[in-house]
Each structure stands twice: as structure tokens, then as C-alpha cells.
Amino acid sequence: MTTPEIFFGGAPEVSATAPGRVNLLGEHTDYNDGFMLPVATPQATTVALARSSDDQHHLYSDTLDGNVTFAARGGSAPQGFGSYIEGCIRLMEARGVAVPPLRVFVTTDLPVGSGLSSSAALEVAMLRALRELLGIGLDDVELARIAQRAEIDYARVNCGIMDQMASSLCDERSMLFVDARTLEHRLVALPEGAELIVVDSGVPRTLAASKYNERRAECEEAARKLGVKALRDVTDPAALDGLPELLRRRARHVVLEDLRVLEAAQGVPAERFGALMNASHDSLRDDYEVSIPELDQLVAHLRAAPGVFGARLTGAGFGGACVALCRTGSAREAAEAALSTYNKAGRQGRMLIPVPTQGKEQQ
Ligand code: GLA
């Protein structure tokens, strides 16, 4: 284990932090030009930077892949967390920014693989640090767009814009309403008298990438058949009636999910918000088919816990985490109740938000 002092031989020149995200409503809508309502996680990633004296970029992270080195000019592309960092550097260079060889030190308390967008947090923290080090004029929306390109072109994950918008523009206390077509956005208060819990199912998202691409293709085909640019342009679910059965179900999820977000973004009571979350999960399970039995069970246990207004899977699905909206003051207890039942079947579920007190103390 290396410390920043050892790695930099002193202090870094700059350091920047960015959070992960939990999406509350609007799942699988971003690549359909639709709407979503994520919040930022209390967990975050920090990138510290200094100029390097040789012609290499030197990366280090305890929690990710340890040491990674790649040439500032030419040379082969790094793997693992290095690919996200490389993407950020190369995309800034493509905009005409002269990026010097760097020393990059990454720390994070975001769990990887739980669906809290640790990758978006890494990209946004890296771009923020570069912006500060090199005095680059770049607003937070443009920064989110570059972060998304780093993920698509360098980490080779064909994602939408939600995670990077959330990491770049969200805070923990409000939801960020995002229009994925225009990137218009505004903060929306969480329903009054409510707080969140996020619980990891302990199931890794193994199928996520291939099924994600399959769902994207199905949505594009449905939009083509309907003669619209994207499913966001369908506002009346009755317009889907002529589609083949499978495409109709996929499209119905997207169209109704957009309507749920638009309703929630106007500000609804916690009970109604919870009902919209429940409807979202059921639609992801039945129409969009991105849930798995473990997520369905965890959601059922959360819904049965005292003080819970609603619960759903969050993120792409096929594993990862669930989120629930609870009456203020009851979140921790609700999560513990749900987990004690869920984990009886030998599963490894765990609370992610509120961050377990013990975990915080250990840092
Ligand atoms: C992943 C992607 C996002 C979004 C969600 C599903 O997190 O990175 O762009 O599509 O899945 O809502």
C-alpha cells in the first residue's frame, strides 16, 4: 500500500472528488432520449494529480488495480481502471489541451460492481482534476459528455448519459431531473419526510453488458417501426399496440417509465413516489426483463419492512443494488430487517446507504 506522500514525493498539485449515483426513477430511459431522477451517493472517488518528470503517465490505486503505467505519447492502451483515465486524457488532448505526463492517485469508497456507477465517479473526478490542474474552461454538462465518451470509446461500455450527468451535477440531498435528449436538468427535492436506503444484492452483474446491448437494440428497432427518432417521442402507450409482442413490452416499459419520472419530478408525496418506484420495478421485471429472482426477493423484503414507501432495483439490472424510499428515521432498521430475511438463504446482501456506521469508523 502506497500513501499519496510516497507516491508524489510530497503533496499533489490538485485533487478532485466525484460521487457515484443511485437512480430513483427512470431506468433504461437515457439511451431512449428520455428522463431520469438520480441522486448522488455519499461514497465518492478522489483523484489527486501532479505532473510527472518522465514521459509516462503513472497511476496508482489501492482499491482498483494497483500500479498502472502508460506512455504519454503512443504506446499501448492500459487496461482496467487505467482505461477510464486514459480516455479522459486522450479526449482532452483531442480538444486541443496539452496534457503533460501525470502522476494520478485514486482513492475511493465506492463499491465496484454494485451498480453505483463507480466508473462515472472515476471519470468525473479525473476530468475535474484535469480541469483544475490545466485551467480548462469546461462546464459540468460538457464534462459529463466527455466522461460518457471516455466510458464508451476507451472502457468499451456502451452506456447512456445518466451516470455521468448524475456524478457531475447531483448532490446527496436532491434528485437531479435529467432530460437525456437536451441535457436540460434541474435539482428536485426528495419527497418530504422520506430518506433512502440502498442495499446490495451481493449478486455480480455478469449478464449486464450483453443484455444491456440487446435491450438497446430492441428499443431502437421499436422506435424504427414506430417511425420516431427515439421512444421518448411516444407519449401515448396506445401507439405501441401495432408492435410485435416483445418489442411492445420493451417499449411500454420505456414510455411508462418516462411518464413516471415526469410525474415524480413535479413533486409528489412520499407515498406516491414509493408507488411509482414499485411500478418501475414491476415493469423492469415483467416488461423489460432485466431483473433476477434475487433482486425481486430483496425488493419484496424491503417493501415488507416497516416505514418503506416503495422499492426497486437500481441501475441496469441483472444483479447489483436495490433502492427503497422510507419514512425519515426508519431507513436503517428497514434495511436490517430486509437483509436479515434475504441473507437467511445464504446470500451476501449488505447495506450501502446509509453508509454502515461501522464501515465509516474503519476508514
Ligand atoms: C447503466 C448505464 C446508464 C443507464 C442505466 C439504466 O447504469 O450506464 O446509462 O442506461 O444502466 O438505466
mmCIF file of C-alpha atoms and ligand atoms in Angstrom:
data_model
loop_
_atom_site.group_PDB
_atom_site.id
_atom_site.type_symbol
_atom_site.label_atom_id
_atom_site.label_comp_id
_atom_site.label_asym_id
_atom_site.label_seq_id
_atom_site.Cartn_x
_atom_site.Cartn_y
_atom_site.Cartn_z
ATOM 1 C CA MET A 1 0.000 0.000 0.000
ATOM 2 C CA THR A 2 1.313 3.404 -1.025
ATOM 3 C CA THR A 3 0.401 6.753 0.516
ATOM 4 C CA PRO A 4 -0.002 9.989 -1.510
ATOM 5 C CA GLU A 5 3.106 11.347 0.235
ATOM 6 C CA ILE A 6 5.211 8.436 -1.010
ATOM 7 C CA PHE A 7 3.588 8.378 -4.456
ATOM 8 C CA PHE A 8 4.014 12.121 -5.103
ATOM 9 C CA GLY A 9 7.147 12.566 -3.014
ATOM 10 C CA GLY A 10 5.173 15.282 -1.202
ATOM 11 C CA ALA A 11 1.759 16.774 -1.878
ATOM 12 C CA PRO A 12 -0.183 16.503 -5.188
ATOM 13 C CA GLU A 13 -0.789 19.673 -7.211
ATOM 14 C CA VAL A 14 -4.591 19.277 -7.285
ATOM 15 C CA SER A 15 -7.236 16.874 -6.104
ATOM 16 C CA ALA A 16 -10.900 16.481 -7.076
ATOM 17 C CA THR A 17 -13.761 14.295 -5.905
ATOM 18 C CA ALA A 18 -16.936 12.985 -7.573
ATOM 19 C CA PRO A 19 -19.769 10.796 -6.227
ATOM 20 C CA GLY A 20 -21.460 7.705 -7.600
ATOM 21 C CA ARG A 21 -25.205 7.675 -8.248
ATOM 22 C CA VAL A 22 -28.359 5.865 -7.252
ATOM 23 C CA ASN A 23 -31.158 6.158 -9.739
ATOM 24 C CA LEU A 24 -34.581 6.558 -8.113
ATOM 25 C CA LEU A 25 -36.736 6.516 -11.232
ATOM 26 C CA GLY A 26 -36.172 6.424 -14.992
ATOM 27 C CA GLU A 27 -34.310 3.185 -15.683
ATOM 28 C CA HIS A 28 -33.235 2.301 -19.217
ATOM 29 C CA THR A 29 -34.661 5.603 -20.417
ATOM 30 C CA ASP A 30 -31.451 7.574 -21.026
ATOM 31 C CA TYR A 31 -30.491 5.829 -24.276
ATOM 32 C CA ASN A 32 -34.088 6.335 -25.413
ATOM 33 C CA ASP A 33 -33.638 10.121 -25.094
ATOM 34 C CA GLY A 34 -35.914 10.046 -22.023
ATOM 35 C CA PHE A 35 -35.984 11.259 -18.430
ATOM 36 C CA MET A 36 -34.472 10.158 -15.121
ATOM 37 C CA LEU A 37 -34.133 11.101 -11.446
ATOM 38 C CA PRO A 38 -30.838 10.003 -9.858
ATOM 39 C CA VAL A 39 -29.232 11.187 -6.605
ATOM 40 C CA ALA A 40 -25.543 11.260 -5.691
ATOM 41 C CA THR A 41 -24.090 8.686 -3.284
ATOM 42 C CA PRO A 42 -22.326 9.714 -0.066
ATOM 43 C CA GLN A 43 -19.469 7.471 -1.261
ATOM 44 C CA ALA A 44 -17.110 9.097 -3.739
ATOM 45 C CA THR A 45 -13.874 8.797 -5.694
ATOM 46 C CA THR A 46 -10.973 11.220 -5.333
ATOM 47 C CA VAL A 47 -8.280 11.771 -7.954
ATOM 48 C CA ALA A 48 -5.092 13.579 -6.960
ATOM 49 C CA LEU A 49 -2.754 14.764 -9.731
ATOM 50 C CA ALA A 50 0.757 16.079 -10.211
ATOM 51 C CA ARG A 51 2.967 16.483 -13.272
ATOM 52 C CA SER A 52 5.377 13.588 -13.828
ATOM 53 C CA SER A 53 9.048 14.206 -14.560
ATOM 54 C CA ASP A 54 9.336 11.462 -17.205
ATOM 55 C CA ASP A 55 7.295 10.769 -20.364
ATOM 56 C CA GLN A 56 4.868 8.270 -18.785
ATOM 57 C CA HIS A 57 1.532 8.526 -17.006
ATOM 58 C CA HIS A 58 1.799 6.757 -13.641
ATOM 59 C CA LEU A 59 -1.453 5.654 -11.976
ATOM 60 C CA TYR A 60 -1.966 4.185 -8.563
ATOM 61 C CA SER A 61 -5.000 2.944 -6.664
ATOM 62 C CA ASP A 62 -5.112 0.661 -3.654
ATOM 63 C CA THR A 63 -8.663 -0.395 -4.240
ATOM 64 C CA LEU A 64 -8.516 -0.764 -8.029
ATOM 65 C CA ASP A 65 -5.583 -2.315 -9.920
ATOM 66 C CA GLY A 66 -2.560 -1.022 -8.002
ATOM 67 C CA ASN A 67 0.125 0.461 -10.282
ATOM 68 C CA VAL A 68 -0.562 1.191 -13.965
ATOM 69 C CA THR A 69 1.850 2.969 -16.305
ATOM 70 C CA PHE A 70 1.386 4.019 -19.929
ATOM 71 C CA ALA A 71 3.228 6.253 -22.368
ATOM 72 C CA ALA A 72 2.118 9.869 -22.576
ATOM 73 C CA ARG A 73 2.558 9.655 -26.395
ATOM 74 C CA GLY A 74 1.900 6.435 -28.341
ATOM 75 C CA GLY A 75 2.441 3.075 -26.658
ATOM 76 C CA SER A 76 -0.214 0.513 -25.794
ATOM 77 C CA ALA A 77 -3.504 1.280 -24.057
ATOM 78 C CA PRO A 78 -3.816 0.458 -20.345
ATOM 79 C CA GLN A 79 -6.418 -1.992 -19.053
ATOM 80 C CA GLY A 80 -8.739 -1.887 -16.032
ATOM 81 C CA PHE A 81 -9.193 1.466 -14.278
ATOM 82 C CA GLY A 82 -6.365 2.829 -16.446
ATOM 83 C CA SER A 83 -8.645 2.720 -19.496
ATOM 84 C CA TYR A 84 -11.022 5.302 -17.937
ATOM 85 C CA ILE A 85 -8.132 7.588 -17.006
ATOM 86 C CA GLU A 86 -6.569 7.199 -20.442
ATOM 87 C CA GLY A 87 -9.924 8.028 -22.050
ATOM 88 C CA CYS A 88 -10.185 11.280 -20.082
ATOM 89 C CA ILE A 89 -6.632 12.290 -21.016
ATOM 90 C CA ARG A 90 -6.932 11.415 -24.723
ATOM 91 C CA LEU A 91 -10.310 13.132 -25.086
ATOM 92 C CA MET A 92 -8.911 16.336 -23.565
ATOM 93 C CA GLU A 93 -5.972 16.103 -25.966
ATOM 94 C CA ALA A 94 -8.422 15.691 -28.840
ATOM 95 C CA ARG A 95 -9.924 19.037 -27.762
ATOM 96 C CA GLY A 96 -6.517 20.654 -28.148
ATOM 97 C CA VAL A 97 -5.453 20.545 -24.479
ATOM 98 C CA ALA A 98 -1.748 19.791 -23.976
ATOM 99 C CA VAL A 99 -1.829 17.228 -21.153
ATOM 100 C CA PRO A 100 1.617 16.727 -19.568
ATOM 101 C CA PRO A 101 2.747 13.314 -18.275
ATOM 102 C CA LEU A 102 0.956 12.826 -14.958
ATOM 103 C CA ARG A 103 1.060 11.033 -11.663
ATOM 104 C CA VAL A 104 -2.513 10.010 -10.780
ATOM 105 C CA PHE A 105 -3.503 8.739 -7.332
ATOM 106 C CA VAL A 106 -7.043 7.349 -6.986
ATOM 107 C CA THR A 107 -8.891 6.622 -3.753
ATOM 108 C CA THR A 108 -12.497 5.524 -3.474
ATOM 109 C CA ASP A 109 -15.007 4.159 -1.009
ATOM 110 C CA LEU A 110 -17.481 3.337 -3.792
ATOM 111 C CA PRO A 111 -18.104 -0.382 -4.132
ATOM 112 C CA VAL A 112 -17.236 -1.641 -7.624
ATOM 113 C CA GLY A 113 -19.864 -3.816 -9.335
ATOM 114 C CA SER A 114 -22.810 -2.879 -7.114
ATOM 115 C CA GLY A 115 -24.377 -0.601 -9.688
ATOM 116 C CA LEU A 116 -23.495 2.735 -8.019
ATOM 117 C CA SER A 117 -21.525 3.932 -11.076
ATOM 118 C CA SER A 118 -18.040 3.849 -9.660
ATOM 119 C CA SER A 119 -16.800 4.231 -13.232
ATOM 120 C CA ALA A 120 -18.671 7.518 -13.786
ATOM 121 C CA ALA A 121 -17.282 8.794 -10.475
ATOM 122 C CA LEU A 122 -13.737 7.944 -11.617
ATOM 123 C CA GLU A 123 -14.181 9.691 -14.973
ATOM 124 C CA VAL A 124 -15.799 12.803 -13.483
ATOM 125 C CA ALA A 125 -13.216 13.089 -10.675
ATOM 126 C CA MET A 126 -10.381 12.702 -13.219
ATOM 127 C CA LEU A 127 -11.845 15.336 -15.558
ATOM 128 C CA ARG A 128 -12.445 17.734 -12.656
ATOM 129 C CA ALA A 129 -8.837 17.280 -11.532
ATOM 130 C CA LEU A 130 -7.556 17.877 -15.097
ATOM 131 C CA ARG A 131 -9.803 20.937 -15.423
ATOM 132 C CA GLU A 132 -8.312 22.393 -12.281
ATOM 133 C CA LEU A 133 -4.683 21.453 -12.964
ATOM 134 C CA LEU A 134 -4.688 22.846 -16.511
ATOM 135 C CA GLY A 135 -7.243 25.656 -16.107
ATOM 136 C CA ILE A 136 -9.517 24.186 -18.817
ATOM 137 C CA GLY A 137 -12.781 26.056 -19.496
ATOM 138 C CA LEU A 138 -15.352 23.269 -19.317
ATOM 139 C CA ASP A 139 -18.847 23.352 -17.810
ATOM 140 C CA ASP A 140 -20.305 20.467 -15.832
ATOM 141 C CA VAL A 141 -22.598 19.245 -18.622
ATOM 142 C CA GLU A 142 -19.785 19.205 -21.185
ATOM 143 C CA LEU A 143 -17.645 17.426 -18.608
ATOM 144 C CA ALA A 144 -20.359 14.748 -18.248
ATOM 145 C CA ARG A 145 -20.440 14.303 -22.032
ATOM 146 C CA ILE A 146 -16.663 13.774 -22.183
ATOM 147 C CA ALA A 147 -16.868 11.340 -19.255
ATOM 148 C CA GLN A 148 -19.506 9.336 -21.151
ATOM 149 C CA ARG A 149 -17.288 9.269 -24.271
ATOM 150 C CA ALA A 150 -14.369 8.006 -22.148
ATOM 151 C CA GLU A 151 -16.559 5.135 -20.973
ATOM 152 C CA ILE A 152 -17.854 4.287 -24.466
ATOM 153 C CA ASP A 153 -14.668 4.747 -26.509
ATOM 154 C CA TYR A 154 -11.983 3.657 -24.034
ATOM 155 C CA ALA A 155 -13.615 1.378 -21.422
ATOM 156 C CA ARG A 156 -15.866 -0.005 -24.224
ATOM 157 C CA VAL A 157 -19.114 0.182 -22.273
ATOM 158 C CA ASN A 158 -21.992 1.376 -24.432
ATOM 159 C CA CYS A 159 -23.694 3.447 -21.697
ATOM 160 C CA GLY A 160 -26.177 6.328 -21.765
ATOM 161 C CA ILE A 161 -25.539 9.752 -20.189
ATOM 162 C CA MET A 162 -27.317 9.310 -16.835
ATOM 163 C CA ASP A 163 -24.412 8.168 -14.661
ATOM 164 C CA GLN A 164 -22.020 10.894 -15.782
ATOM 165 C CA MET A 165 -24.685 13.628 -15.554
ATOM 166 C CA ALA A 166 -25.526 12.449 -12.040
ATOM 167 C CA SER A 167 -21.897 12.295 -10.914
ATOM 168 C CA SER A 168 -21.149 15.708 -12.413
ATOM 169 C CA LEU A 169 -24.288 17.585 -11.332
ATOM 170 C CA CYS A 170 -26.050 15.812 -8.448
ATOM 171 C CA ASP A 171 -25.824 16.242 -4.735
ATOM 172 C CA GLU A 172 -26.895 13.863 -1.969
ATOM 173 C CA ARG A 173 -29.824 15.888 -0.770
ATOM 174 C CA SER A 174 -31.676 16.368 -4.066
ATOM 175 C CA MET A 175 -32.607 14.343 -7.095
ATOM 176 C CA LEU A 176 -31.379 15.522 -10.486
ATOM 177 C CA PHE A 177 -34.089 15.583 -13.130
ATOM 178 C CA VAL A 178 -32.360 14.986 -16.475
ATOM 179 C CA ASP A 179 -33.706 15.184 -20.000
ATOM 180 C CA ALA A 180 -31.297 12.918 -21.863
ATOM 181 C CA ARG A 181 -32.095 14.478 -25.250
ATOM 182 C CA THR A 182 -31.452 18.123 -24.410
ATOM 183 C CA LEU A 183 -29.398 17.564 -21.236
ATOM 184 C CA GLU A 184 -31.605 20.128 -19.548
ATOM 185 C CA HIS A 185 -31.554 19.400 -15.855
ATOM 186 C CA ARG A 186 -32.699 20.723 -12.506
ATOM 187 C CA LEU A 187 -32.498 19.668 -8.889
ATOM 188 C CA VAL A 188 -35.720 18.337 -7.349
ATOM 189 C CA ALA A 189 -36.175 17.912 -3.593
ATOM 190 C CA LEU A 190 -36.646 14.390 -2.245
ATOM 191 C CA PRO A 191 -40.248 13.839 -1.092
ATOM 192 C CA GLU A 192 -40.834 15.409 2.291
ATOM 193 C CA GLY A 193 -40.460 13.099 5.296
ATOM 194 C CA ALA A 194 -38.518 10.491 3.335
ATOM 195 C CA GLU A 195 -34.979 9.114 3.161
ATOM 196 C CA LEU A 196 -33.235 6.455 1.103
ATOM 197 C CA ILE A 197 -31.699 3.092 1.665
ATOM 198 C CA VAL A 198 -29.595 1.235 -0.857
ATOM 199 C CA VAL A 199 -28.913 -2.448 -0.389
ATOM 200 C CA ASP A 200 -26.535 -4.539 -2.483
ATOM 201 C CA SER A 201 -27.953 -7.920 -3.502
ATOM 202 C CA GLY A 202 -24.459 -9.457 -3.477
ATOM 203 C CA VAL A 203 -25.076 -10.773 -6.997
ATOM 204 C CA PRO A 204 -22.492 -9.535 -9.532
ATOM 205 C CA ARG A 205 -23.918 -8.075 -12.732
ATOM 206 C CA THR A 206 -22.491 -10.723 -15.022
ATOM 207 C CA LEU A 207 -25.060 -10.630 -17.835
ATOM 208 C CA ALA A 208 -25.484 -6.883 -17.679
ATOM 209 C CA ALA A 209 -23.314 -5.890 -20.666
ATOM 210 C CA SER A 210 -24.705 -8.289 -23.263
ATOM 211 C CA LYS A 211 -28.332 -7.919 -22.169
ATOM 212 C CA TYR A 212 -27.923 -4.129 -21.975
ATOM 213 C CA ASN A 213 -26.862 -4.017 -25.625
ATOM 214 C CA GLU A 214 -29.711 -6.370 -26.556
ATOM 215 C CA ARG A 215 -32.272 -4.089 -24.849
ATOM 216 C CA ARG A 216 -30.825 -1.028 -26.576
ATOM 217 C CA ALA A 217 -31.159 -2.753 -29.947
ATOM 218 C CA GLU A 218 -34.757 -3.770 -29.179
ATOM 219 C CA CYS A 219 -35.650 -0.174 -28.287
ATOM 220 C CA GLU A 220 -34.041 1.146 -31.463
ATOM 221 C CA GLU A 221 -35.988 -1.395 -33.519
ATOM 222 C CA ALA A 222 -39.246 -0.421 -31.799
ATOM 223 C CA ALA A 223 -38.559 3.275 -32.483
ATOM 224 C CA ARG A 224 -37.783 2.498 -36.128
ATOM 225 C CA LYS A 225 -41.018 0.530 -36.551
ATOM 226 C CA LEU A 226 -42.975 3.392 -34.960
ATOM 227 C CA GLY A 227 -41.280 5.962 -37.199
ATOM 228 C CA VAL A 228 -39.929 8.051 -34.289
ATOM 229 C CA LYS A 229 -36.397 9.202 -33.564
ATOM 230 C CA ALA A 230 -36.424 7.600 -30.103
ATOM 231 C CA LEU A 231 -39.016 6.046 -27.767
ATOM 232 C CA ARG A 232 -39.048 9.334 -25.841
ATOM 233 C CA ASP A 233 -41.169 10.651 -28.730
ATOM 234 C CA VAL A 234 -44.032 8.249 -27.920
ATOM 235 C CA THR A 235 -46.237 9.822 -25.282
ATOM 236 C CA ASP A 236 -49.372 7.681 -25.680
ATOM 237 C CA PRO A 237 -48.877 3.991 -24.763
ATOM 238 C CA ALA A 238 -51.755 3.114 -27.141
ATOM 239 C CA ALA A 239 -49.400 3.991 -30.034
ATOM 240 C CA LEU A 240 -47.484 0.785 -29.209
ATOM 241 C CA ASP A 241 -50.383 -1.541 -29.991
ATOM 242 C CA GLY A 242 -49.204 -2.406 -33.516
ATOM 243 C CA LEU A 243 -45.722 -3.575 -32.392
ATOM 244 C CA PRO A 244 -44.755 -7.261 -32.156
ATOM 245 C CA GLU A 245 -45.350 -8.557 -28.607
ATOM 246 C CA LEU A 246 -41.756 -8.484 -27.337
ATOM 247 C CA LEU A 247 -40.989 -5.028 -28.711
ATOM 248 C CA ARG A 248 -44.318 -3.763 -27.370
ATOM 249 C CA ARG A 249 -43.391 -4.819 -23.837
ATOM 250 C CA ARG A 250 -39.912 -3.289 -24.069
ATOM 251 C CA ALA A 251 -41.302 -0.025 -25.442
ATOM 252 C CA ARG A 252 -44.140 0.017 -22.904
ATOM 253 C CA HIS A 253 -41.593 -0.034 -20.085
ATOM 254 C CA VAL A 254 -39.747 2.946 -21.561
ATOM 255 C CA VAL A 255 -42.856 5.010 -22.355
ATOM 256 C CA LEU A 256 -44.497 4.433 -18.944
ATOM 257 C CA GLU A 257 -41.196 4.909 -17.118
ATOM 258 C CA ASP A 258 -40.791 8.327 -18.756
ATOM 259 C CA LEU A 259 -44.308 9.223 -17.598
ATOM 260 C CA ARG A 260 -43.469 8.102 -14.038
ATOM 261 C CA VAL A 261 -40.391 10.338 -13.988
ATOM 262 C CA LEU A 262 -42.307 13.325 -15.345
ATOM 263 C CA GLU A 263 -44.942 12.883 -12.650
ATOM 264 C CA ALA A 264 -42.417 12.423 -9.826
ATOM 265 C CA ALA A 265 -40.335 15.411 -10.972
ATOM 266 C CA GLN A 266 -43.306 17.677 -10.360
ATOM 267 C CA GLY A 267 -43.013 16.880 -6.646
ATOM 268 C CA VAL A 268 -45.293 14.153 -5.276
ATOM 269 C CA PRO A 269 -45.828 12.934 -1.693
ATOM 270 C CA ALA A 270 -43.602 10.097 -0.475
ATOM 271 C CA GLU A 271 -46.469 7.547 -0.696
ATOM 272 C CA ARG A 272 -46.987 8.336 -4.383
ATOM 273 C CA PHE A 273 -43.266 8.379 -5.096
ATOM 274 C CA GLY A 274 -42.997 4.943 -3.485
ATOM 275 C CA ALA A 275 -45.865 3.632 -5.617
ATOM 276 C CA LEU A 276 -44.098 4.915 -8.746
ATOM 277 C CA MET A 277 -40.897 3.119 -7.655
ATOM 278 C CA ASN A 278 -42.854 -0.095 -7.144
ATOM 279 C CA ALA A 279 -44.443 0.220 -10.583
ATOM 280 C CA SER A 280 -40.984 0.869 -12.066
ATOM 281 C CA HIS A 281 -39.564 -2.331 -10.585
ATOM 282 C CA ASP A 282 -42.534 -4.419 -11.699
ATOM 283 C CA SER A 283 -42.159 -3.059 -15.204
ATOM 284 C CA LEU A 284 -38.400 -3.749 -15.245
ATOM 285 C CA ARG A 285 -39.175 -7.299 -14.111
ATOM 286 C CA ASP A 286 -42.131 -8.121 -16.355
ATOM 287 C CA ASP A 287 -41.846 -5.938 -19.473
ATOM 288 C CA TYR A 288 -38.175 -5.074 -19.695
ATOM 289 C CA GLU A 289 -36.952 -8.363 -18.150
ATOM 290 C CA VAL A 290 -33.751 -7.050 -16.554
ATOM 291 C CA SER A 291 -34.462 -8.264 -13.019
ATOM 292 C CA ILE A 292 -33.369 -11.560 -11.474
ATOM 293 C CA PRO A 293 -35.017 -13.592 -8.661
ATOM 294 C CA GLU A 294 -32.566 -12.264 -6.023
ATOM 295 C CA LEU A 295 -33.429 -8.633 -6.841
ATOM 296 C CA ASP A 296 -37.159 -9.450 -6.825
ATOM 297 C CA GLN A 297 -36.816 -11.097 -3.407
ATOM 298 C CA LEU A 298 -34.779 -8.265 -1.951
ATOM 299 C CA VAL A 299 -37.331 -5.754 -3.259
ATOM 300 C CA ALA A 300 -40.158 -7.816 -1.717
ATOM 301 C CA HIS A 301 -38.370 -7.898 1.675
ATOM 302 C CA LEU A 302 -37.727 -4.150 1.515
ATOM 303 C CA ARG A 303 -41.365 -3.439 0.666
ATOM 304 C CA ALA A 304 -42.456 -5.569 3.632
ATOM 305 C CA ALA A 305 -40.209 -3.675 6.084
ATOM 306 C CA PRO A 306 -41.772 -1.033 8.349
ATOM 307 C CA GLY A 307 -41.722 2.533 7.044
ATOM 308 C CA VAL A 308 -40.955 1.662 3.401
ATOM 309 C CA PHE A 309 -42.921 3.629 0.777
ATOM 310 C CA GLY A 310 -41.551 1.727 -2.222
ATOM 311 C CA ALA A 311 -38.554 -0.253 -3.504
ATOM 312 C CA ARG A 312 -36.993 -1.188 -6.800
ATOM 313 C CA LEU A 313 -33.801 -2.393 -8.418
ATOM 314 C CA THR A 314 -31.498 0.468 -9.372
ATOM 315 C CA GLY A 315 -29.126 0.641 -12.343
ATOM 316 C CA ALA A 316 -29.014 -1.661 -15.342
ATOM 317 C CA GLY A 317 -30.253 -4.803 -13.512
ATOM 318 C CA PHE A 318 -29.064 -8.456 -13.622
ATOM 319 C CA GLY A 319 -27.580 -8.038 -10.131
ATOM 320 C CA GLY A 320 -26.298 -5.052 -8.190
ATOM 321 C CA ALA A 321 -28.350 -2.980 -5.785
ATOM 322 C CA CYS A 322 -31.922 -2.095 -4.800
ATOM 323 C CA VAL A 323 -33.126 1.275 -3.526
ATOM 324 C CA ALA A 324 -36.046 1.985 -1.198
ATOM 325 C CA LEU A 325 -37.734 5.195 -0.117
ATOM 326 C CA CYS A 326 -38.518 5.121 3.618
ATOM 327 C CA ARG A 327 -40.100 7.302 6.248
ATOM 328 C CA THR A 328 -37.411 9.548 7.781
ATOM 329 C CA GLY A 329 -35.717 7.760 10.652
ATOM 330 C CA SER A 330 -36.682 4.238 9.559
ATOM 331 C CA ALA A 331 -34.189 3.549 6.751
ATOM 332 C CA ARG A 332 -31.504 1.737 8.701
ATOM 333 C CA GLU A 333 -33.950 -0.501 10.520
ATOM 334 C CA ALA A 334 -35.842 -1.309 7.313
ATOM 335 C CA ALA A 335 -32.616 -2.318 5.581
ATOM 336 C CA GLU A 336 -31.575 -4.506 8.506
ATOM 337 C CA ALA A 337 -34.967 -6.217 8.589
ATOM 338 C CA ALA A 338 -34.944 -6.876 4.829
ATOM 339 C CA LEU A 339 -31.341 -8.104 4.870
ATOM 340 C CA SER A 340 -31.816 -10.469 7.781
ATOM 341 C CA THR A 341 -34.543 -12.292 5.830
ATOM 342 C CA TYR A 342 -32.729 -12.087 2.480
ATOM 343 C CA ASN A 343 -29.396 -13.322 3.846
ATOM 344 C CA LYS A 344 -31.024 -16.340 5.564
ATOM 345 C CA ALA A 345 -30.856 -18.062 2.177
ATOM 346 C CA GLY A 346 -27.027 -17.878 2.363
ATOM 347 C CA ARG A 347 -26.808 -14.647 0.385
ATOM 348 C CA GLN A 348 -24.321 -11.821 0.832
ATOM 349 C CA GLY A 349 -26.611 -8.801 0.808
ATOM 350 C CA ARG A 350 -25.302 -5.662 2.523
ATOM 351 C CA MET A 351 -26.301 -2.108 3.230
ATOM 352 C CA LEU A 352 -24.584 0.546 1.107
ATOM 353 C CA ILE A 353 -26.620 3.675 2.018
ATOM 354 C CA PRO A 354 -26.995 4.878 4.705
ATOM 355 C CA VAL A 355 -23.310 4.037 4.853
ATOM 356 C CA PRO A 356 -22.976 1.487 7.697
ATOM 357 C CA THR A 357 -21.610 3.250 10.765
ATOM 358 C CA GLN A 358 -19.008 0.568 11.337
ATOM 359 C CA GLY A 359 -17.668 0.954 7.777
ATOM 360 C CA LYS A 360 -17.247 4.707 8.277
ATOM 361 C CA GLU A 361 -15.392 4.228 11.552
ATOM 362 C CA GLN A 362 -12.991 1.765 9.976
ATOM 363 C CA GLN A 363 -11.740 4.257 7.374
HETATM 364 C C1 GLA B 1 -26.353 1.794 -16.750
HETATM 365 C C2 GLA B 1 -25.929 2.802 -17.805
HETATM 366 C C3 GLA B 1 -26.844 4.028 -17.776
HETATM 367 C C4 GLA B 1 -28.323 3.628 -17.823
HETATM 368 C C5 GLA B 1 -28.616 2.539 -16.791
HETATM 369 C C6 GLA B 1 -30.022 2.002 -16.903
HETATM 370 O O1 GLA B 1 -26.116 2.325 -15.486
HETATM 371 O O2 GLA B 1 -24.589 3.208 -17.613
HETATM 372 O O3 GLA B 1 -26.521 4.900 -18.843
HETATM 373 O O4 GLA B 1 -28.702 3.232 -19.114
HETATM 374 O O5 GLA B 1 -27.723 1.449 -16.900
HETATM 375 O O6 GLA B 1 -30.957 2.979 -16.574
#
